[in-house]
Amino acid sequence: MSHCLPFPMFHPRHGWPFLLFLVLFPFESSLLCGHPRTAEAANRVLLYPQSAKVSSIVSKNYRTAYHFQPRKNWINDPNGPMYYKGVYHLFYQYNPGSVIPGNKTWAHSVSTDLINWVRLQPALERTEPYDAKGCWSGSATILGDGQPAILYTGADDVKNQAQCIAFPSNLSDPYLREWTKPDSNPVIRPVGPGLNRSQFRDPTTGWAGPDGQWRIAVGAELNGYSAALLYKSQDFVHWNRVEHPLYSSNSSTMWECPDFFAAIPGNGSGLDPSMAAPSGAKHVLKVSLDSCDKYMVGVYDLKRDEFVPDTVLDDRRLWPRIDYGNYYASKSFFDAKKGRRIIWGWTNESDSSSDDSAKGWAGIQAIPRTIWLDCQSKQLLQWPVAEVESLRRNGISHQGIELEKGGLFEIKGTDTLQADVEIDFEPEAMDSIDPFDPSWLMDTEKHCRKVDASVHGGLGPFGLAVLASANMEEHTAVHFRVYKAEHKYMILMCCDLRRSSLRPGLYTPAYGGFFEFDLEEERKISLRTLIDRSAVESFGGGGKVCIMARVYPATLIEDGGARMYAFNNGTSTVKVSQLKAWSMRRAHVNVKKA
Ligand code: DQQ
């Protein structure tokens, strides 16, 4: 297997060759991704960062046009994504009766292109004593005989969480409309020394071990620490816990939604978890905590049946993230149709719960992304699935725009509320690059607040301002700043929401992440941003840092006349060597019921 070709044969970028639970909980707020403790929130921690009560706005302009969302009500985690008989399936945590969490149901939609979706009846509802308090998150696995199976967490009336199974009632229905919960449920009970029975959930997709047995991991609190517990089964119904976890860490107390998969470094193709991973494959363990999704790259030691990270970082603030913005509980799957791995992630509303009541809906899924491992096995790269490009129209293109210090270039000719923008920034000179301080890595958001888009740096800030009002009083800035570290360049990518809306009291962090970049070799720093009304989803450096953000600009309510600019506020001139932008059509998302 060849690794790290300049363009892998199958390269995802270049196509195919609530304010919830006001828990008095001992989280350190500094560890929450993007949630500084606000005055309003001083005595409480919001599990899913959201604005304190602000004046409610009812505007249909905030509703996204091509991101996945149900017609109404509350949505959270993506569950059990899979491809079966020509159809993509997405299940998701859904409250059918309200815009706040509750009555945890597996809603179900199907698609043939991952962009346009038809809604079906719910796949799993709380019907049994073991899931009386809801059908919580889980995964789908395509078993050896091609039959899909769902493993989900059932929560009962006395706070036990147990893993339960469901099978399609009719395998010849490609929509898999009906699911049956067998009498053998729950198939994994919360038993065993040190296991917290109410912190035991979110089973992964199964993978086949060298002994032919299925394995899954379950997120848990074990002896007060986070663990991905390992279970084995011959038939996917009878499970035994392996004595040791797949991986555990004393750096936190519980991991939600673990995701575990194999990947070949530098190869955009995904690997089928029901097949043994080829030699040279690395493994990735993703866990959800601190309101964000973090991951480790390592190897799967088959003899010990353990995940061994290449690097163990004791301070979890340093763990790389799937996304540095509003993105949680992600779940990936192997797309057998196109041989790629795709990841889904939940993005909650960051306006207030009273806004959600007024809008009648809360939560979206980020655009499904192809996900693969870089050549050095250091980090995951992500890119919107190519299918999203089918929504593009009215493309415009510019080359060679010089942006001197203070330079602003208005991008005209496309819809500014629904757009896909790709820009390559090329520094003209490399002589005024500011030095990098590794301590910034501990709190990238703090650093993004400091290096505001309007603060002149050496090389940067340069980037894109979207959803901007005519006088720029309101805008969302997605920008880069280049630093020189010892023997390498470090690039900071920020998505700064502090001026995203003139509405007072909104939760408006400045999200940020760093990536290493071979600036001398690669020269061009790329940015792709998908603008979808209240969603601004950005991919920096070819998908090295991804930032999903929710914004609620007044501009959008008033006249819909938002503007879009490329800008440079660094001392060094930056050339926009290529700028392409498209309007994005509205997708058919859950409008029709099958
Ligand atoms: N959401 C689910 C849980 C999971 C959490 C419940 C993560 O299963 O741990 O809706 O957002």
Coordinates of C-alpha atoms in Angstrom, one line a residue, residues 30-385:
S30 CA -11.6 27.0 31.4
L31 CA -11.6 23.5 30.0
L32 CA -14.9 23.9 28.2
C33 CA -14.2 24.5 24.6
G34 CA -15.1 28.0 23.8
H35 CA -17.2 28.8 26.9
P36 CA -15.7 31.5 29.1
R37 CA -17.6 31.9 32.3
T38 CA -19.9 34.9 31.7
A39 CA -21.3 37.2 34.4
E40 CA -24.7 35.6 33.9
A41 CA -23.3 32.1 34.1
A42 CA -21.0 32.8 37.0
N43 CA -22.6 30.3 39.3
R44 CA -23.4 27.6 36.8
V45 CA -21.9 25.6 34.0
L46 CA -23.7 25.1 30.8
L47 CA -23.1 21.7 29.4
Y48 CA -23.8 22.9 25.9
P49 CA -22.6 26.5 25.7
Q50 CA -25.4 28.8 24.9
S51 CA -26.4 32.4 25.5
A52 CA -28.1 33.4 28.7
K53 CA -31.6 34.7 28.1
V54 CA -31.5 37.4 25.5
S55 CA -34.4 39.1 23.7
S56 CA -36.1 36.4 21.6
I57 CA -35.9 36.7 17.9
V58 CA -38.2 34.9 15.5
S59 CA -36.6 35.0 12.1
K60 CA -36.8 32.4 9.5
N61 CA -33.6 33.9 8.1
Y62 CA -31.6 32.0 10.8
R63 CA -32.8 28.6 9.6
T64 CA -30.1 26.9 7.7
A65 CA -30.7 26.0 4.0
Y66 CA -28.3 23.1 3.4
H67 CA -27.2 21.8 6.8
F68 CA -29.1 18.8 8.3
Q69 CA -31.9 19.6 10.7
P70 CA -35.4 18.3 11.4
R71 CA -38.4 20.4 10.6
K72 CA -38.8 21.4 14.2
N73 CA -37.8 20.8 17.8
W74 CA -34.7 19.7 19.6
I75 CA -31.9 17.7 18.0
N76 CA -28.5 16.6 19.3
D77 CA -26.0 13.8 18.7
P78 CA -25.8 12.1 15.3
N79 CA -26.4 8.4 15.9
G80 CA -25.6 5.3 13.9
P81 CA -24.8 6.8 10.5
M82 CA -24.4 4.0 7.9
Y83 CA -24.7 3.1 4.2
Y84 CA -27.1 0.2 3.4
K85 CA -28.3 -1.0 0.0
G86 CA -27.7 2.3 -1.8
V87 CA -29.0 4.5 0.9
Y88 CA -27.3 6.7 3.5
H89 CA -29.0 6.6 6.9
L90 CA -28.7 9.2 9.7
F91 CA -30.3 8.7 13.0
Y92 CA -30.1 11.4 15.6
Q93 CA -31.1 12.3 19.2
Y94 CA -34.4 14.1 18.9
N95 CA -37.1 15.3 21.2
P96 CA -40.3 15.1 19.1
G97 CA -42.2 17.3 21.4
S98 CA -40.1 20.3 22.4
V99 CA -37.1 22.6 21.6
I100 CA -35.4 21.5 24.8
P101 CA -33.9 18.1 25.4
G102 CA -36.1 15.3 26.7
N103 CA -37.8 12.2 25.5
K104 CA -34.7 10.9 23.8
T105 CA -35.7 9.3 20.6
W106 CA -33.7 8.0 17.6
A107 CA -35.1 10.0 14.7
H108 CA -34.3 8.7 11.3
S109 CA -33.7 10.2 7.8
V110 CA -32.4 8.8 4.6
S111 CA -30.5 10.1 1.6
T112 CA -28.8 9.0 -1.6
D113 CA -26.3 11.9 -1.6
L114 CA -25.8 12.9 2.0
I115 CA -27.2 16.4 1.3
N116 CA -30.9 16.0 0.5
W117 CA -32.8 14.0 3.1
V118 CA -36.2 12.4 3.5
R119 CA -37.5 11.9 7.0
L120 CA -38.9 8.6 8.2
Q121 CA -40.7 7.6 11.4
P122 CA -38.5 7.4 14.5
A123 CA -36.4 4.3 14.5
L124 CA -36.2 3.9 18.3
E125 CA -38.5 5.2 21.0
R126 CA -38.6 4.6 24.7
T127 CA -40.9 1.6 24.9
E128 CA -39.2 -0.7 27.4
P129 CA -38.3 -0.5 31.1
Y130 CA -34.6 -0.5 30.2
D131 CA -35.0 2.6 28.0
A132 CA -37.8 4.2 29.9
K133 CA -35.7 7.4 30.3
G134 CA -34.7 7.4 26.7
C135 CA -32.8 5.8 23.8
W136 CA -29.5 7.6 24.1
S137 CA -26.7 7.7 21.6
G138 CA -25.1 4.8 19.9
S139 CA -23.8 3.4 16.6
A140 CA -24.7 1.1 13.7
T141 CA -22.6 -1.9 12.5
I142 CA -23.0 -3.8 9.3
L143 CA -22.5 -7.4 10.3
G144 CA -20.8 -10.1 8.3
D145 CA -23.9 -11.2 6.6
G146 CA -24.7 -7.6 5.5
Q147 CA -27.3 -7.1 8.2
P148 CA -27.2 -3.8 10.1
A149 CA -27.4 -3.8 13.9
I150 CA -27.9 -0.8 16.2
L151 CA -26.3 -0.6 19.6
Y152 CA -27.7 2.2 21.7
T153 CA -27.8 3.2 25.4
G154 CA -31.0 2.6 27.2
A155 CA -31.5 4.7 30.3
D156 CA -33.9 3.3 32.9
D157 CA -36.0 4.9 35.7
V158 CA -33.3 4.3 38.3
K159 CA -30.4 5.9 36.5
N160 CA -28.9 2.7 35.1
Q161 CA -27.4 3.0 31.6
A162 CA -27.2 -0.2 29.7
Q163 CA -26.3 -1.1 26.1
C164 CA -29.2 -2.4 24.0
I165 CA -29.5 -3.8 20.5
A166 CA -32.0 -3.4 17.7
F167 CA -32.3 -5.1 14.3
P168 CA -34.2 -4.0 11.2
S169 CA -37.6 -5.7 11.0
N170 CA -37.4 -6.0 7.3
L171 CA -34.0 -6.3 5.6
S172 CA -35.4 -6.0 2.1
D173 CA -36.5 -2.4 2.9
P174 CA -33.5 -0.2 2.0
Y175 CA -35.0 2.5 4.2
L176 CA -35.0 0.2 7.2
R177 CA -38.1 1.9 8.5
E178 CA -38.8 -0.4 11.4
W179 CA -36.6 -1.7 14.1
T180 CA -37.1 -4.4 16.6
K181 CA -35.6 -4.6 20.1
P182 CA -35.1 -8.3 20.9
D183 CA -35.9 -9.8 24.3
S184 CA -32.3 -10.3 25.0
N185 CA -32.0 -6.6 25.9
P186 CA -30.2 -5.0 27.5
V187 CA -27.2 -6.9 26.0
I188 CA -24.6 -5.2 28.2
R189 CA -25.6 -4.2 31.8
P190 CA -23.7 -1.7 33.9
V191 CA -21.9 -4.2 36.1
G192 CA -18.4 -4.6 37.2
P193 CA -16.1 -3.2 39.8
G194 CA -15.5 0.5 39.7
L195 CA -18.1 1.2 37.0
N196 CA -20.4 4.1 37.5
R197 CA -23.7 2.7 36.3
S198 CA -25.1 6.1 35.3
Q199 CA -22.0 7.1 33.3
F200 CA -21.8 4.2 30.9
R201 CA -23.0 4.9 27.4
D202 CA -22.6 5.6 23.7
P203 CA -21.4 2.2 22.2
T204 CA -19.1 2.5 19.1
T205 CA -19.5 0.8 15.8
G206 CA -18.2 -2.8 16.1
W207 CA -14.9 -3.8 14.6
A208 CA -13.6 -7.3 13.9
G209 CA -10.6 -8.5 15.8
P210 CA -8.0 -11.0 14.5
D211 CA -9.8 -13.8 16.4
G212 CA -12.9 -13.2 14.3
Q213 CA -14.8 -11.8 17.3
W214 CA -16.6 -8.4 17.3
R215 CA -15.4 -5.7 19.6
I216 CA -17.0 -2.4 20.7
A217 CA -16.0 0.3 23.1
V218 CA -18.4 2.0 25.5
G219 CA -17.8 5.4 27.1
A220 CA -17.6 5.1 30.9
E221 CA -16.5 6.4 34.2
L222 CA -14.3 3.7 35.8
N223 CA -12.9 4.2 39.2
G224 CA -13.6 7.9 38.9
Y225 CA -11.7 8.2 35.6
S226 CA -12.6 8.2 31.9
A227 CA -12.5 4.9 30.0
A228 CA -13.4 3.5 26.7
L229 CA -14.4 0.0 28.0
L230 CA -13.8 -2.9 25.6
Y231 CA -16.4 -5.7 25.0
K232 CA -16.1 -8.8 22.8
S233 CA -18.7 -10.9 21.2
Q234 CA -18.9 -13.8 18.7
D235 CA -22.5 -13.1 17.6
F236 CA -22.9 -9.4 18.4
V237 CA -25.6 -10.2 20.9
H238 CA -23.8 -11.9 23.8
W239 CA -21.0 -9.6 25.1
N240 CA -18.1 -10.1 27.5
R241 CA -16.2 -7.2 29.0
V242 CA -12.4 -7.5 28.4
E243 CA -10.7 -7.0 31.8
H244 CA -8.8 -3.9 30.7
P245 CA -10.3 -0.9 28.8
L246 CA -9.4 -0.2 25.2
Y247 CA -8.0 3.0 26.7
S248 CA -8.5 5.0 29.8
S249 CA -7.1 8.2 31.2
N250 CA -7.0 9.9 34.6
S251 CA -7.2 13.4 33.0
S252 CA -11.0 13.5 33.2
T253 CA -13.9 11.6 34.6
M254 CA -16.1 10.4 31.7
W255 CA -15.9 10.2 28.0
E256 CA -19.1 10.5 25.9
C257 CA -19.5 9.2 22.4
P258 CA -16.2 7.4 21.8
D259 CA -15.4 6.7 18.1
F260 CA -12.6 4.3 17.2
F261 CA -11.3 3.6 13.7
A262 CA -8.4 2.6 11.6
A263 CA -6.8 4.8 8.9
I264 CA -3.8 4.5 6.5
P265 CA -1.6 7.6 6.9
G266 CA -1.9 10.0 4.0
N267 CA -4.5 7.9 2.2
G268 CA -7.9 9.4 1.8
S269 CA -9.6 6.1 1.5
G270 CA -11.5 4.8 4.6
L271 CA -11.2 1.3 6.0
D272 CA -14.0 -1.1 6.6
P273 CA -14.2 -1.9 10.3
S274 CA -15.5 -5.4 9.6
M275 CA -12.2 -6.3 7.9
A276 CA -8.8 -6.6 9.7
A277 CA -6.9 -3.3 9.4
P278 CA -4.0 -3.6 6.9
S279 CA -0.5 -3.5 8.2
G280 CA 0.7 0.1 8.4
A281 CA -2.7 1.2 9.6
K282 CA -2.9 3.6 12.5
H283 CA -5.9 3.9 14.8
V284 CA -7.7 6.9 16.1
L285 CA -9.7 7.2 19.3
K286 CA -12.1 10.2 19.5
V287 CA -13.8 11.1 22.7
S288 CA -16.3 13.8 23.6
L289 CA -15.7 15.9 26.7
D290 CA -15.5 19.5 27.8
S291 CA -18.1 20.3 25.2
C292 CA -15.7 19.4 22.4
D293 CA -14.4 16.4 20.5
K294 CA -10.8 15.4 21.0
Y295 CA -8.8 12.6 19.6
M296 CA -5.6 10.7 19.8
V297 CA -3.7 8.9 17.1
G298 CA -1.9 5.7 17.9
V299 CA -1.7 2.0 17.3
Y300 CA -4.0 -0.9 18.1
D301 CA -1.9 -3.4 20.0
L302 CA -3.6 -6.6 18.9
K303 CA -1.9 -8.8 21.4
R304 CA -2.9 -6.7 24.3
D305 CA -6.2 -5.7 22.7
E306 CA -5.4 -2.1 23.7
F307 CA -5.1 1.3 22.0
V308 CA -1.7 2.8 22.5
P309 CA -1.5 6.5 21.7
D310 CA 1.6 7.7 19.9
T311 CA 1.8 10.6 22.3
V312 CA 0.2 10.9 25.7
L313 CA -0.6 14.5 26.7
D314 CA -1.4 14.7 30.4
D315 CA -3.1 18.1 30.0
R316 CA -6.2 17.5 27.9
R317 CA -6.3 21.1 26.8
L318 CA -3.5 20.1 24.4
W319 CA -5.4 17.2 22.8
P320 CA -6.1 17.9 19.2
R321 CA -9.8 18.5 18.4
I322 CA -12.0 17.4 15.5
D323 CA -13.3 20.9 15.4
Y324 CA -12.3 24.0 17.4
G325 CA -15.8 25.5 17.4
N326 CA -19.4 24.5 18.2
Y327 CA -19.2 20.7 17.4
Y328 CA -19.9 17.8 19.6
A329 CA -20.7 14.1 20.0
S330 CA -19.4 13.3 16.5
K331 CA -19.7 9.9 14.9
S332 CA -17.9 8.6 11.9
F333 CA -18.8 5.7 9.5
F334 CA -17.2 3.8 6.6
D335 CA -19.0 4.7 3.4
A336 CA -18.8 1.5 1.4
K337 CA -20.2 3.3 -1.7
K338 CA -17.2 5.5 -2.1
G339 CA -14.7 3.9 0.1
R340 CA -14.2 6.8 2.4
R341 CA -14.8 7.6 6.1
I342 CA -17.3 10.3 6.9
I343 CA -17.8 12.1 10.2
W344 CA -21.0 13.8 11.4
G345 CA -21.1 16.2 14.4
W346 CA -23.8 18.0 16.3
T347 CA -23.8 21.8 16.4
N348 CA -26.1 23.3 19.0
E349 CA -27.7 26.8 18.9
S350 CA -25.6 29.4 20.7
D351 CA -28.5 31.9 20.9
S352 CA -30.8 31.5 23.9
S353 CA -33.3 28.8 24.8
S354 CA -36.0 31.5 24.6
D355 CA -34.8 32.2 21.0
D356 CA -35.2 28.4 20.4
S357 CA -38.7 28.4 21.6
A358 CA -39.5 31.4 19.4
K359 CA -37.8 29.7 16.4
G360 CA -39.4 26.4 17.1
W361 CA -36.2 24.5 16.4
A362 CA -32.8 23.9 18.0
G363 CA -29.7 22.3 16.7
I364 CA -28.2 21.2 13.4
Q365 CA -25.6 18.7 12.2
A366 CA -22.5 20.1 10.6
I367 CA -21.9 19.2 7.0
P368 CA -20.8 15.6 6.7
R369 CA -17.0 15.6 6.2
T370 CA -14.6 13.1 4.7
I371 CA -12.0 12.4 7.4
W372 CA -8.6 10.9 6.9
L373 CA -5.1 10.9 8.5
D374 CA -2.2 13.0 7.4
C375 CA 1.0 11.5 6.1
Q376 CA 2.9 11.9 9.3
S377 CA 0.1 10.3 11.3
K378 CA -0.1 13.4 13.4
Q379 CA -3.5 14.8 12.7
L380 CA -6.8 14.2 11.1
L381 CA -7.8 16.2 8.0
Q382 CA -11.4 16.9 7.1
W383 CA -13.1 18.2 4.1
P384 CA -16.9 18.7 3.3
V385 CA -18.1 15.7 1.3

